[in-house]
CSV table of C-alpha atoms and ligand atoms in Angstrom, one decimal:
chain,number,residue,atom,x,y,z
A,16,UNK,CA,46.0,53.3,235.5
A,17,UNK,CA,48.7,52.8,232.9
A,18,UNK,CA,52.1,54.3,233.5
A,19,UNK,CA,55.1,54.6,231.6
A,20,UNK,CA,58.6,55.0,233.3
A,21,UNK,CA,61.9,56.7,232.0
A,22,UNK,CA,65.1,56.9,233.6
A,23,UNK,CA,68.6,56.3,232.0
A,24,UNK,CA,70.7,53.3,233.1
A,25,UNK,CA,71.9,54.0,236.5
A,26,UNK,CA,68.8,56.2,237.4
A,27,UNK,CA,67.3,53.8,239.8
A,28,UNK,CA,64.2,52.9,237.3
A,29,UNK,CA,63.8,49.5,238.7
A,30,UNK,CA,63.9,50.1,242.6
A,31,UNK,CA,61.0,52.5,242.0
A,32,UNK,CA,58.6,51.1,239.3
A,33,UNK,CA,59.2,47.6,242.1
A,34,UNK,CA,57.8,50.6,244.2
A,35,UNK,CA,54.7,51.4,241.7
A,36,UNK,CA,54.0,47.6,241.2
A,37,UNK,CA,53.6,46.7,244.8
A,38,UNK,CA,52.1,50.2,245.8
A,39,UNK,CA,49.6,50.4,243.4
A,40,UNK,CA,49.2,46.6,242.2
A,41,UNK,CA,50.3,47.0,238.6
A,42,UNK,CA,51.9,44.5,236.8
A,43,UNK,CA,55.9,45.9,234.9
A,44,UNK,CA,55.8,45.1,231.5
A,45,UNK,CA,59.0,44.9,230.2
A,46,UNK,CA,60.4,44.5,226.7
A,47,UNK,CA,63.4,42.0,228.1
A,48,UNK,CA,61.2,39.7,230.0
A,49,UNK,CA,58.6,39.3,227.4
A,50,UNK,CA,61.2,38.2,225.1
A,51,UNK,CA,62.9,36.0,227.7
A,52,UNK,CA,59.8,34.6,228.4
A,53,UNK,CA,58.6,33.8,225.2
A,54,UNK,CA,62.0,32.0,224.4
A,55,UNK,CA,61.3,29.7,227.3
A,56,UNK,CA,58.3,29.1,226.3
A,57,UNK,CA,59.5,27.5,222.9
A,58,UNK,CA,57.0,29.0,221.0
A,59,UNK,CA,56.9,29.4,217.5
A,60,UNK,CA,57.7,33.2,217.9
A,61,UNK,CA,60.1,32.1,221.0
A,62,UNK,CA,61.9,29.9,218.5
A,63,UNK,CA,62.5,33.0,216.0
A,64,UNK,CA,63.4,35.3,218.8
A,65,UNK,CA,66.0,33.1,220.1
A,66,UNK,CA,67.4,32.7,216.9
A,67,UNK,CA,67.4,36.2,216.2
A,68,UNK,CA,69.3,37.0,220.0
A,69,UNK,CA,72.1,34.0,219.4
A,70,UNK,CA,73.0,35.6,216.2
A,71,UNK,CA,73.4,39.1,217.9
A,72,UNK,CA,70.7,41.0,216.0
A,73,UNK,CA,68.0,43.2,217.3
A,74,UNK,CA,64.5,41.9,217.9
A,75,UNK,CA,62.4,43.9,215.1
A,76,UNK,CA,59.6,46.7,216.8
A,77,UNK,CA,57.1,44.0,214.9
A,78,UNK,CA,58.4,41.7,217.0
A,79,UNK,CA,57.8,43.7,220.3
A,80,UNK,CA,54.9,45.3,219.5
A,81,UNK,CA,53.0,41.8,218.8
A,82,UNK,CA,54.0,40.9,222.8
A,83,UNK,CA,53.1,44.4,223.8
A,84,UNK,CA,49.9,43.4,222.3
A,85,UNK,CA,49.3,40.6,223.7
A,86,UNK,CA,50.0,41.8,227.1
A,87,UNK,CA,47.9,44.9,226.6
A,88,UNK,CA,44.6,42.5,225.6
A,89,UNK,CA,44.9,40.6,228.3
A,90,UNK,CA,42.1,41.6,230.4
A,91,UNK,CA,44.2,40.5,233.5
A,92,UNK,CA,46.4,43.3,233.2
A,93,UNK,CA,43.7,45.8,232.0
A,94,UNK,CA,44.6,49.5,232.9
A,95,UNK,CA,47.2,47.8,235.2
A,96,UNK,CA,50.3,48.1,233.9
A,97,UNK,CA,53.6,49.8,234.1
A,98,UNK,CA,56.0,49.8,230.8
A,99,UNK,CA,59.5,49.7,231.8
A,100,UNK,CA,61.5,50.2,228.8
A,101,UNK,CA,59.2,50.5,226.5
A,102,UNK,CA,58.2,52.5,223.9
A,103,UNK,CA,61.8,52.8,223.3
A,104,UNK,CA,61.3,54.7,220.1
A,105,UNK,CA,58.9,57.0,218.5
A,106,UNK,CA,57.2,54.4,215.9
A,107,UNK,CA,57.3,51.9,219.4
A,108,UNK,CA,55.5,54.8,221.0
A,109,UNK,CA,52.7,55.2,217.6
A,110,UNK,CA,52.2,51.4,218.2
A,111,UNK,CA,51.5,51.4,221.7
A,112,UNK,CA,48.9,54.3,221.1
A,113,UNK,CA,47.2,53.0,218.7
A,114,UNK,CA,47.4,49.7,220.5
A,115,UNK,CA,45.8,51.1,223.7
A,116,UNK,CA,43.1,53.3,221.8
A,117,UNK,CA,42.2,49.5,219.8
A,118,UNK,CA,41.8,47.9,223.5
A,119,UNK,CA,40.0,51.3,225.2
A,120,UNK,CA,43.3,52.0,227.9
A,121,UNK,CA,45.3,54.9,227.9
A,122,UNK,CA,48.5,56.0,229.4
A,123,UNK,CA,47.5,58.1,232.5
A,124,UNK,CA,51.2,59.6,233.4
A,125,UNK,CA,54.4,59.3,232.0
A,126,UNK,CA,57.5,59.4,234.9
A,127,UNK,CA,60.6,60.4,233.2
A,128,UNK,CA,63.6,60.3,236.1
A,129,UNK,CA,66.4,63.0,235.5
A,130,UNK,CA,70.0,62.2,236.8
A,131,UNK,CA,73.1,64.5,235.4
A,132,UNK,CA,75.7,62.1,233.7
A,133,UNK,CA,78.4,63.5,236.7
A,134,UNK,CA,75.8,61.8,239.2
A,135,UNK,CA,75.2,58.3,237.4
A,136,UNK,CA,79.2,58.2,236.6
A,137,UNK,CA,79.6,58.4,240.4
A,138,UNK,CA,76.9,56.1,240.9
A,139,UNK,CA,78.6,53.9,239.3
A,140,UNK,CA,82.4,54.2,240.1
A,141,UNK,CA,81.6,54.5,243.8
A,142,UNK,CA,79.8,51.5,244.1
A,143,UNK,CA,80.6,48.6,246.1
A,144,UNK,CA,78.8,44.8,246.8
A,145,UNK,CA,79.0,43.0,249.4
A,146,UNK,CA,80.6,39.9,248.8
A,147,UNK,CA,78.4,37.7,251.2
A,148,UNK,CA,75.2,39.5,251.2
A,149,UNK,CA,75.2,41.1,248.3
A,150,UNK,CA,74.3,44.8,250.7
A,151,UNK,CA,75.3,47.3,248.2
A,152,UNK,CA,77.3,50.9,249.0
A,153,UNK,CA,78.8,53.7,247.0
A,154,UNK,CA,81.8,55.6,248.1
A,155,UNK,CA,80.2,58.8,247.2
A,156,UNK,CA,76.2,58.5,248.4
A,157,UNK,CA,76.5,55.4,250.9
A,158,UNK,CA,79.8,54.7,252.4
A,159,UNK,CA,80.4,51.3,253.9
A,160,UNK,CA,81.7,51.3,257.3
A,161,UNK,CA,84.7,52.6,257.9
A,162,UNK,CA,86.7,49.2,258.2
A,163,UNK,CA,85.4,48.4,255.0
A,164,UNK,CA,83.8,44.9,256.4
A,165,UNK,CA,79.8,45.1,256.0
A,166,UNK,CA,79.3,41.6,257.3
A,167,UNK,CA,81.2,38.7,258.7
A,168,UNK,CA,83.3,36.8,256.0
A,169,UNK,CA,81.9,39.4,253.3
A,170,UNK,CA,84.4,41.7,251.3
A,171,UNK,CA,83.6,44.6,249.3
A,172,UNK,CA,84.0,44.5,245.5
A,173,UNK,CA,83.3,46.7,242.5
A,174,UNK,CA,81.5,45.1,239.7
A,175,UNK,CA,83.3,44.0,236.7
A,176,UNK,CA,81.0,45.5,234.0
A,177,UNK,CA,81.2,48.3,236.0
A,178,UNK,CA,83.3,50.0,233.0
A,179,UNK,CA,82.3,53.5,232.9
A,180,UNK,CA,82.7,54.3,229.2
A,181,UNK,CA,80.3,52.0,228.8
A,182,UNK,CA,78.2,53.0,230.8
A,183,UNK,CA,78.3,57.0,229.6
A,184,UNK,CA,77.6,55.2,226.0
A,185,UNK,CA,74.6,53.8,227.7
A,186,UNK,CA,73.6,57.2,229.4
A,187,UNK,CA,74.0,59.1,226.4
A,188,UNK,CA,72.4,56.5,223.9
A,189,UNK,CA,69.3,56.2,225.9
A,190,UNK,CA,68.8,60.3,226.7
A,191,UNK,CA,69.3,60.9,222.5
A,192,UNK,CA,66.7,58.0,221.7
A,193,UNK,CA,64.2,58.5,224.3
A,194,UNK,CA,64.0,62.8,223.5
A,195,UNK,CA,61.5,62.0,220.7
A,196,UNK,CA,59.3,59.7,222.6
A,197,UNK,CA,59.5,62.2,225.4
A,198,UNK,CA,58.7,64.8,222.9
A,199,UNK,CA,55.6,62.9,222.2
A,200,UNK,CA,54.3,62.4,225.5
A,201,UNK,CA,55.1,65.7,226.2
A,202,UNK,CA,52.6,67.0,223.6
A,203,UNK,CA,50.0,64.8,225.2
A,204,UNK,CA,51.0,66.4,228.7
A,205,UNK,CA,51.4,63.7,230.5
A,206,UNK,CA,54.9,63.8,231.3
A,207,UNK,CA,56.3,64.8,234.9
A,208,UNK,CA,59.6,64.6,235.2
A,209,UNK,CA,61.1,63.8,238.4
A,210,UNK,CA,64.7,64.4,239.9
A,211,UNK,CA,66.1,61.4,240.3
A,212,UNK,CA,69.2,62.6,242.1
A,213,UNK,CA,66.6,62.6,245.2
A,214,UNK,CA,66.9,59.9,247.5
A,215,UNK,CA,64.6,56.7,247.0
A,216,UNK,CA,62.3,57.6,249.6
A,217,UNK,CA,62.1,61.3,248.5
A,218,UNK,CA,61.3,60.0,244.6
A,219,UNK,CA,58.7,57.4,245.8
A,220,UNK,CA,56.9,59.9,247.7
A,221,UNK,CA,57.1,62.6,245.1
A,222,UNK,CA,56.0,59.3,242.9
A,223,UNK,CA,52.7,58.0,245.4
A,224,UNK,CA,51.5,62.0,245.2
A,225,UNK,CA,51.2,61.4,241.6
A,226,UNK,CA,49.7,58.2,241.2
A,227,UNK,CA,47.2,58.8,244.5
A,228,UNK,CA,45.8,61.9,242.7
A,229,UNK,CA,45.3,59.8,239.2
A,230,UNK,CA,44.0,56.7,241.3
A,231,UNK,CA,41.4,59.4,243.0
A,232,UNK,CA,40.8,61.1,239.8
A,233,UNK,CA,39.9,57.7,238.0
A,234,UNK,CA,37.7,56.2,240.8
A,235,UNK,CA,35.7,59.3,240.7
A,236,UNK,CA,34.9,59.2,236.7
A,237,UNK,CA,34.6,55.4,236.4
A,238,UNK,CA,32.6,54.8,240.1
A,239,UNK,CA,31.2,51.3,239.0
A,240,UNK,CA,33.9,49.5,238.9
A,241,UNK,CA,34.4,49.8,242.5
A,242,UNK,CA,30.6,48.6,243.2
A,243,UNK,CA,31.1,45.3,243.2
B,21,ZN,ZN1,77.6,41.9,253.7
């Protein structure tokens, strides 16, 4: 099963595809640890990518999509794998279908996590870390105890890029360039969007219904590979 995951900055998109991954043994492909990984590497290709980050431009989609591809080849991560902020546009999107259709995969559900821009401002204005632990709590959803001490020599602290214009830039950019890659997957039906004003528990439930039914679904038309 191949799954793509949505969710605006804010919307909790990592805590629940690190849900997915260790639920359902997929590996999260994402766009930012490819590249990261291929600069360490020192590759030829990391070489150009780190030269293209240090001077502040953006990675090129040819660029992206050759790492999707390499990823999506690997027979390791066959029908395994959960994009995490990728496609991130609709040509990204094109590529990744026509990469799967060239390597006989699909993408079996796309989770898109809705969270009103009121909610992920609160989010982040109300949230607090723990200086010692690193325990997080937000004024408005979790409050920290009521003496404001979470732990013994710890003390609460907002986070400095915690600047909400910023962060409604962020919300707002993402929602207006992901529509027409939602679009597309809507077309294909395959999108189910989720509230992700829920709590964690609530969404990974609602999420493990999902994903049991196309796991069930999948074992049942491709029986073989379970013979052995
Ligand atoms: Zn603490």
């Amino acid at each position: 099963m191949n799954i793509i995951i949505f969710g605006p900055p804010g919307a909790g998109k990592g805590t629940q595809s690190d849900f997915i991954v260790k639920n359902f043994n997929l590996f999260k492909l994402s766009t930012g640890d490819l590249l990261r990984e291929e600069i360490k590497k020192k590759t030829p290709l990391g070489l150009k990518i780190a030269s293209i980050v240090n001077s502040g431009s953006l990675v090129s989609d040819d660029i992206i999509n050759n790492l999707i591809e390499n990823v999506v080849s690997n027979k390791k991560y066959e029908n395994q794998i959960i994009f995490d902020g990728y496609p991130r546009n609709l040509s990204q999107a094109e590529n990744l279908n026509k990469l799967l259709l060239k390597y006989k995969q699909k993408i079996d559900i796309v989770i898109k996590l809705t969270v009103s821009l009121d909610v992920i401002k609160k989010r982040i204005t109300g949230r607090l870390t723990c200086s010692k632990c690193s325990k997080t709590y937000n004024e408005f959803f979790s409050p920290p105890p009521a003496n404001m001490i979470c732990c013994q020599g710890g003390v609460l602290q907002k986070r400095d890029d915690d600047n909400l214009d910023i962060a409604i830039k962020r919300y707002e950019t993402y929602e207006e360039s992901t529509e027409p890659v939602l679009d597309f997957y809507r077309k294909m039906n395959l999108v189910k969007d989720l509230n992700g004003e829920m709590n964690i528990e609530s969404i990974q439930s609602e999420i493990s219904g999902y994903l049991t039914v196309i796991e069930g679904w999948l074992c049942k038309i491709t029986p073989y590979k379970y013979i052995f």
